[in-house]
Structures are given as structure tokens and as C-alpha cells.
Amino acid sequence: MAAPGGGMEGPEEAEGLVLGRLEEEALKRRERLKALRQRTLQNKESGEPESKIPREDEEEEPVKHREIKLRNYDPEDAELKKRKLPPAKPASVEDTVKEQLEAAKPEPIIDEV
């Protein structure tokens, strides 16, 4: 048992503290929302455009896609066959392999006696 005034709180007192804190947070949120609404109204009155809201009255230009180039696909459509790229030729690796083989050869070491 706790002694009177010993610092232990009952469940009702703890609930009151939690509810009080939650109410304070709710009030702060309400104030922030009010301030945000006032700012948006002031922006509308002053004529500043809101950049994050898309305008519905303006029509967007159609997006132009870059030309499709088909490398590994064999199309059946005649228009797509025009876009097909010629097969790529593999790169020559002979020079690179020769250099690597020469670098792998150990140099002769001569020890003086």
C-alpha cells in the first residue's frame, strides 16, 4: 500500500493526465489547421498562384515519346519492322585478352650468388 502523498498516482489520475495531453495536442492541431487555412485564403486573395494544385481549365500538351528502337524483338507488324535495328556486332576482345595474358606471365628473376 502506498502512503498518502507518496507520489503514486491512481488509475483515474493517470487517465486524466493522458486525456489532458491528448486534448492539448488536438488543440494544437486545430490551431495549425486554422493558420494553414488563413494562409491559403491570403494567397488566393493576393493573387499568388498555387503551384501544387493542377489547373483544370488548362489542357496539357500531349507527351511526346522518343522513337522506339527495337533491338532484340522481331515484330510482325510492318511499321514496327521499319524501327528494328540491325543486329549488333560483338566487340573485339582479342587485344584485351592478349594484354591480360602478357601481364600474367611472370618475369624471370635472376638471383646473384
XYZ file of N, CA, C and O in Angstrom:
452
model
N 0.834 -1.182 0.000
C 0.000 0.000 0.000
C 0.873 1.237 0.000
O 1.919 1.266 0.607
N 0.384 2.223 -0.678
C 1.143 3.452 -0.783
C 0.748 4.409 0.328
O -0.411 4.500 0.703
N 1.718 5.100 0.791
C 1.462 6.089 1.829
C 0.854 7.314 1.177
O 1.117 7.611 0.029
N -0.007 8.030 1.902
C -0.610 9.231 1.318
C 0.471 10.252 0.976
O 1.356 10.513 1.769
N 0.371 10.783 -0.226
C 1.341 11.775 -0.670
C 2.671 11.164 -1.041
O 3.673 11.849 -1.138
N 2.695 9.847 -1.287
C 3.921 9.148 -1.593
C 4.323 9.243 -3.051
O 5.325 8.691 -3.452
N 3.550 9.902 -3.890
C 3.932 10.068 -5.282
C 3.292 9.056 -6.206
O 3.432 9.135 -7.400
N 2.578 8.085 -5.690
C 1.926 7.097 -6.545
C 0.573 7.654 -6.986
O -0.178 8.173 -6.185
N 0.284 7.539 -8.266
C -0.957 8.058 -8.809
C -1.920 6.917 -9.034
O -1.541 5.822 -9.420
N -3.182 7.191 -8.848
C -4.205 6.192 -9.101
C -4.507 6.129 -10.577
O -4.102 6.992 -11.359
N -5.234 5.103 -11.007
C -5.552 4.960 -12.418
C -6.371 6.135 -12.961
O -6.235 6.526 -14.106
N -7.251 6.724 -12.123
C -8.058 7.854 -12.589
C -7.171 9.060 -12.877
O -7.376 9.787 -13.849
N -6.178 9.286 -12.032
C -5.300 10.438 -12.210
C -4.435 10.253 -13.468
O -4.195 11.195 -14.218
N -3.967 9.028 -13.711
C -3.149 8.761 -14.895
C -3.971 8.962 -16.162
O -3.483 9.508 -17.160
N -5.244 8.531 -16.121
C -6.111 8.733 -17.284
C -6.335 10.207 -17.535
O -6.353 10.661 -18.670
N -6.485 10.963 -16.474
C -6.690 12.402 -16.610
C -5.489 13.073 -17.251
O -5.641 13.972 -18.077
N -4.281 12.635 -16.887
C -3.079 13.214 -17.476
C -2.981 12.883 -18.962
O -2.637 13.732 -19.779
N -3.311 11.637 -19.318
C -3.245 11.222 -20.715
C -4.290 11.974 -21.540
O -3.993 12.489 -22.623
N -5.501 12.066 -21.010
C -6.552 12.770 -21.733
C -6.224 14.249 -21.867
O -6.467 14.860 -22.903
N -5.659 14.816 -20.835
C -5.267 16.217 -20.896
C -4.215 16.456 -21.969
O -4.288 17.436 -22.722
N -3.257 15.552 -22.046
C -2.205 15.685 -23.055
C -2.776 15.522 -24.462
O -2.438 16.273 -25.381
N -3.698 14.559 -24.625
C -4.317 14.353 -25.932
C -5.153 15.557 -26.345
O -5.162 15.959 -27.507
N -5.864 16.148 -25.380
C -6.665 17.332 -25.685
C -5.771 18.494 -26.085
O -6.091 19.253 -27.013
N -4.643 18.644 -25.415
C -3.706 19.712 -25.775
C -3.175 19.516 -27.200
O -3.096 20.473 -27.976
N -2.829 18.280 -27.539
C -2.342 18.007 -28.888
C -3.420 18.290 -29.929
O -3.140 18.831 -31.003
N -4.673 17.942 -29.607
C -5.771 18.203 -30.540
C -5.962 19.704 -30.733
O -6.199 20.174 -31.851
N -5.856 20.473 -29.668
C -5.978 21.927 -29.772
C -4.856 22.508 -30.634
O -5.089 23.396 -31.471
N -3.638 22.001 -30.459
C -2.513 22.480 -31.266
C -2.752 22.179 -32.746
O -2.495 23.011 -33.609
N -3.272 20.981 -33.030
C -3.563 20.618 -34.419
C -4.620 21.538 -35.015
O -4.512 21.981 -36.145
N -5.665 21.822 -34.234
C -6.720 22.726 -34.713
C -6.150 24.107 -35.032
O -6.501 24.706 -36.043
N -5.289 24.602 -34.156
C -4.688 25.916 -34.389
C -3.842 25.920 -35.658
O -3.884 26.860 -36.447
N -3.068 24.852 -35.873
C -2.249 24.766 -37.079
C -3.116 24.724 -38.334
O -2.805 25.354 -39.343
N -4.234 23.990 -38.267
C -5.136 23.922 -39.415
C -5.765 25.284 -39.699
O -5.894 25.687 -40.862
N -6.143 26.002 -38.640
C -6.706 27.335 -38.833
C -5.691 28.261 -39.485
O -6.017 29.009 -40.409
N -4.456 28.207 -39.017
C -3.411 29.058 -39.583
C -3.163 28.701 -41.051
O -2.987 29.590 -41.893
N -3.185 27.415 -41.358
C -2.979 26.977 -42.741
C -4.113 27.474 -43.637
O -3.881 27.953 -44.746
N -5.347 27.384 -43.145
C -6.487 27.865 -43.926
C -6.378 29.362 -44.171
O -6.659 29.850 -45.263
N -5.975 30.109 -43.150
C -5.841 31.557 -43.314
C -4.763 31.893 -44.341
O -4.935 32.786 -45.162
N -3.644 31.158 -44.308
C -2.581 31.408 -45.272
C -3.047 31.138 -46.700
O -2.747 31.881 -47.619
N -3.792 30.033 -46.881
C -4.262 29.719 -48.231
C -5.265 30.758 -48.717
O -5.261 31.128 -49.889
N -6.111 31.265 -47.821
C -7.046 32.312 -48.215
C -6.302 33.590 -48.585
O -6.646 34.261 -49.558
N -5.279 33.929 -47.848
C -4.500 35.126 -48.152
C -3.794 34.989 -49.498
O -3.711 35.939 -50.261
N -3.289 33.797 -49.790
C -2.628 33.565 -51.081
C -3.622 33.728 -52.227
O -3.287 34.277 -53.268
N -4.846 33.258 -52.037
C -5.850 33.386 -53.086
C -6.234 34.849 -53.283
O -6.423 35.304 -54.402
N -6.362 35.587 -52.183
C -6.746 36.989 -52.271
C -5.642 37.834 -52.898
O -5.897 38.775 -53.641
N -4.384 37.497 -52.606
C -3.292 38.299 -53.128
C -2.980 37.952 -54.583
O -2.225 38.658 -55.238
N -3.531 36.868 -55.084
C -3.347 36.511 -56.486
C -2.116 35.672 -56.753
O -1.733 35.479 -57.892
N -1.476 35.174 -55.744
C -0.311 34.323 -55.950
C -0.780 32.944 -56.420
O -1.693 32.373 -55.831
N -0.182 32.402 -57.478
C -0.610 31.078 -57.958
C -0.150 29.978 -57.015
O 0.937 30.032 -56.446
N -1.000 29.006 -56.847
C -0.636 27.848 -56.036
C -0.056 26.810 -56.981
O -0.748 26.282 -57.843
N 1.209 26.523 -56.819
C 1.909 25.667 -57.772
C 1.580 24.191 -57.602
O 1.742 23.409 -58.528
N 1.108 23.799 -56.456
C 0.900 22.362 -56.231
C -0.477 21.884 -56.688
O -0.713 20.701 -56.784
N -1.385 22.807 -56.970
C -2.721 22.417 -57.394
C -2.791 22.513 -58.913
O -2.575 23.584 -59.484
N -3.079 21.386 -59.600
C -3.157 21.443 -61.065
C -4.402 22.219 -61.500
O -5.455 22.121 -60.885
N -4.268 22.972 -62.542
C -5.388 23.750 -63.056
C -6.160 22.894 -64.035
O -5.604 22.305 -64.944
N -7.480 22.875 -63.854
C -8.310 22.037 -64.710
C -8.639 22.723 -66.027
O -8.911 22.062 -67.015
N -8.629 24.068 -66.055
C -9.016 24.768 -67.268
C -7.941 24.714 -68.346
O -8.242 24.861 -69.525
N -6.694 24.498 -67.971
C -5.617 24.410 -68.944
C -5.472 22.967 -69.437
O -5.483 22.042 -68.650
N -5.344 22.821 -70.750
C -5.146 21.482 -71.292
C -3.657 21.201 -71.381
O -2.885 22.056 -71.791
N -3.286 20.018 -71.006
C -1.878 19.640 -71.041
C -1.484 19.251 -72.460
O -2.277 18.691 -73.212
N -0.242 19.553 -72.813
C 0.258 19.149 -74.114
C 0.497 17.639 -74.101
O 0.903 17.088 -73.087
N 0.239 16.969 -75.222
C 0.486 15.527 -75.229
C 1.978 15.255 -75.060
O 2.817 15.961 -75.597
N 2.270 14.220 -74.306
C 3.656 13.864 -74.043
C 4.233 13.206 -75.287
O 3.653 12.260 -75.822
N 5.343 13.731 -75.747
C 5.981 13.163 -76.924
C 7.005 12.136 -76.470
O 7.927 12.455 -75.735
N 6.790 10.919 -76.901
C 7.716 9.851 -76.539
C 8.824 9.780 -77.578
O 8.630 10.099 -78.747
N 9.955 9.350 -77.133
C 11.052 9.204 -78.077
C 10.784 8.011 -78.990
O 9.963 7.148 -78.698
N 11.474 7.990 -80.070
C 11.293 6.942 -81.066
C 11.649 5.581 -80.477
O 12.682 5.421 -79.833
N 10.800 4.599 -80.705
C 11.050 3.252 -80.213
C 12.045 2.568 -81.137
O 11.876 2.566 -82.352
N 13.073 2.005 -80.549
C 14.069 1.270 -81.322
C 14.085 -0.169 -80.827
O 14.340 -0.429 -79.664
N 13.793 -1.076 -81.731
C 13.706 -2.485 -81.366
C 15.018 -3.180 -81.703
O 15.461 -3.178 -82.834
N 15.644 -3.768 -80.694
C 16.924 -4.431 -80.902
C 16.776 -5.956 -80.826
O 17.253 -6.682 -81.680
N 16.110 -6.474 -79.811
C 16.028 -7.921 -79.598
C 14.646 -8.489 -79.910
O 14.384 -9.641 -79.625
N 13.770 -7.678 -80.460
C 12.399 -8.107 -80.719
C 12.168 -8.181 -82.219
O 12.514 -7.258 -82.954
N 11.590 -9.278 -82.672
C 11.265 -9.436 -84.087
C 9.767 -9.181 -84.263
O 8.935 -10.076 -84.024
N 9.396 -7.972 -84.678
C 7.969 -7.654 -84.805
C 7.355 -8.268 -86.054
O 8.043 -8.553 -87.031
N 6.048 -8.448 -86.013
C 5.325 -8.951 -87.171
C 4.686 -7.809 -87.946
O 4.418 -7.938 -89.129
N 4.445 -6.685 -87.295
C 3.831 -5.529 -87.925
C 4.823 -4.835 -88.856
O 6.016 -4.715 -88.548
N 4.337 -4.361 -90.011
C 5.215 -3.743 -90.997
C 5.824 -2.435 -90.486
O 6.995 -2.150 -90.726
N 5.028 -1.647 -89.747
C 5.552 -0.375 -89.217
C 6.625 -0.621 -88.174
O 7.597 0.125 -88.102
N 6.440 -1.641 -87.374
C 7.442 -1.948 -86.347
C 8.701 -2.540 -86.965
O 9.798 -2.362 -86.435
N 8.553 -3.225 -88.081
C 9.737 -3.783 -88.749
C 10.659 -2.672 -89.242
O 11.873 -2.840 -89.295
N 10.083 -1.516 -89.569
C 10.890 -0.384 -90.005
C 11.769 0.140 -88.862
O 12.845 0.661 -89.101
N 11.298 -0.011 -87.652
C 12.021 0.510 -86.493
C 13.086 -0.446 -85.961
O 13.853 -0.097 -85.100
N 13.103 -1.654 -86.469
C 14.048 -2.656 -85.971
C 15.476 -2.267 -86.325
O 15.775 -1.888 -87.442
N 16.353 -2.354 -85.369
C 17.760 -2.036 -85.562
C 18.489 -3.238 -86.131
O 18.114 -4.383 -85.872
N 19.562 -3.002 -86.877
C 20.340 -4.146 -87.378
C 21.014 -4.847 -86.197
O 21.279 -4.230 -85.164
N 21.268 -6.148 -86.332
C 21.879 -6.869 -85.204
C 23.248 -6.284 -84.861
O 24.034 -5.935 -85.746
N 23.505 -6.185 -83.597
C 24.772 -5.605 -83.137
C 25.900 -6.602 -83.310
O 25.730 -7.809 -83.121
N 27.069 -6.085 -83.681
C 28.240 -6.943 -83.836
C 28.982 -6.975 -82.508
O 29.152 -5.948 -81.864
N 29.435 -8.153 -82.087
C 30.143 -8.225 -80.813
C 31.467 -7.473 -80.880
O 32.132 -7.435 -81.910
N 31.842 -6.891 -79.777
C 33.093 -6.135 -79.716
C 34.281 -7.090 -79.758
O 34.222 -8.221 -79.268
N 35.365 -6.613 -80.327
C 36.569 -7.417 -80.423
C 37.296 -7.386 -79.075
O 37.618 -6.326 -78.553
N 37.560 -8.573 -78.540
C 38.228 -8.660 -77.239
C 39.620 -9.273 -77.365
O 40.280 -9.490 -76.357
N 40.039 -9.519 -78.591
C 41.332 -10.187 -78.786
C 42.483 -9.372 -78.213
O 43.372 -9.913 -77.535
N 42.489 -8.064 -78.452
C 43.568 -7.224 -77.939
C 43.592 -7.226 -76.412
O 44.656 -7.321 -75.788
N 42.433 -7.145 -75.810
C 42.360 -7.123 -74.345
C 42.859 -8.439 -73.762
O 43.599 -8.447 -72.767
N 42.477 -9.544 -74.383
C 42.911 -10.854 -73.887
C 44.420 -11.010 -74.022
O 45.091 -11.519 -73.112
N 44.985 -10.546 -75.146
C 46.443 -10.626 -75.329
C 47.166 -9.829 -74.251
O 48.157 -10.302 -73.675
N 46.685 -8.632 -73.947
C 47.312 -7.808 -72.917
C 47.255 -8.488 -71.552
O 48.220 -8.484 -70.789
N 46.121 -9.098 -71.254
C 45.985 -9.771 -69.963
C 46.893 -10.989 -69.870
O 47.457 -11.275 -68.816
N 47.015 -11.743 -70.960
C 47.901 -12.910 -70.959
C 49.357 -12.497 -70.792
O 50.124 -13.153 -70.071
N 49.764 -11.420 -71.450
C 51.137 -10.942 -71.300
C 51.401 -10.442 -69.889
O 52.483 -10.642 -69.336
N 50.417 -9.818 -69.278
C 50.586 -9.319 -67.912
C 50.651 -10.474 -66.909
O 51.254 -10.345 -65.837
N 50.066 -11.608 -67.259
C 50.050 -12.738 -66.341
C 51.350 -13.532 -66.357
O 51.622 -14.314 -65.442
N 52.173 -13.349 -67.393
C 53.437 -14.092 -67.473
C 54.404 -13.534 -66.428
O 54.610 -12.328 -66.344
N 55.011 -14.415 -65.656
C 55.958 -13.919 -64.654
C 57.292 -13.515 -65.315
O 57.737 -14.144 -66.275
N 57.909 -12.475 -64.812
C 59.188 -12.040 -65.319
C 60.274 -12.920 -64.717
O 60.188 -13.309 -63.541
N 61.316 -13.259 -65.497
C 62.379 -14.110 -64.940
C 63.172 -13.327 -63.881
O 63.523 -12.163 -64.064
N 63.397 -13.967 -62.774
C 64.133 -13.342 -61.667
C 65.513 -13.988 -61.591
O 65.649 -15.217 -61.477
N 66.547 -13.172 -61.654
C 67.893 -13.677 -61.584
C 68.447 -13.351 -60.198
O 68.512 -12.198 -59.795
N 68.805 -14.376 -59.485
C 69.389 -14.190 -58.147
C 70.907 -14.239 -58.265
O 71.467 -15.143 -58.882
N 71.540 -13.288 -57.691
C 73.011 -13.305 -57.677
C 73.490 -14.135 -56.513
O 72.962 -14.056 -55.413
N 74.509 -14.888 -56.782
C 75.043 -15.769 -55.753
C 76.267 -15.171 -55.116
O 77.062 -14.494 -55.610
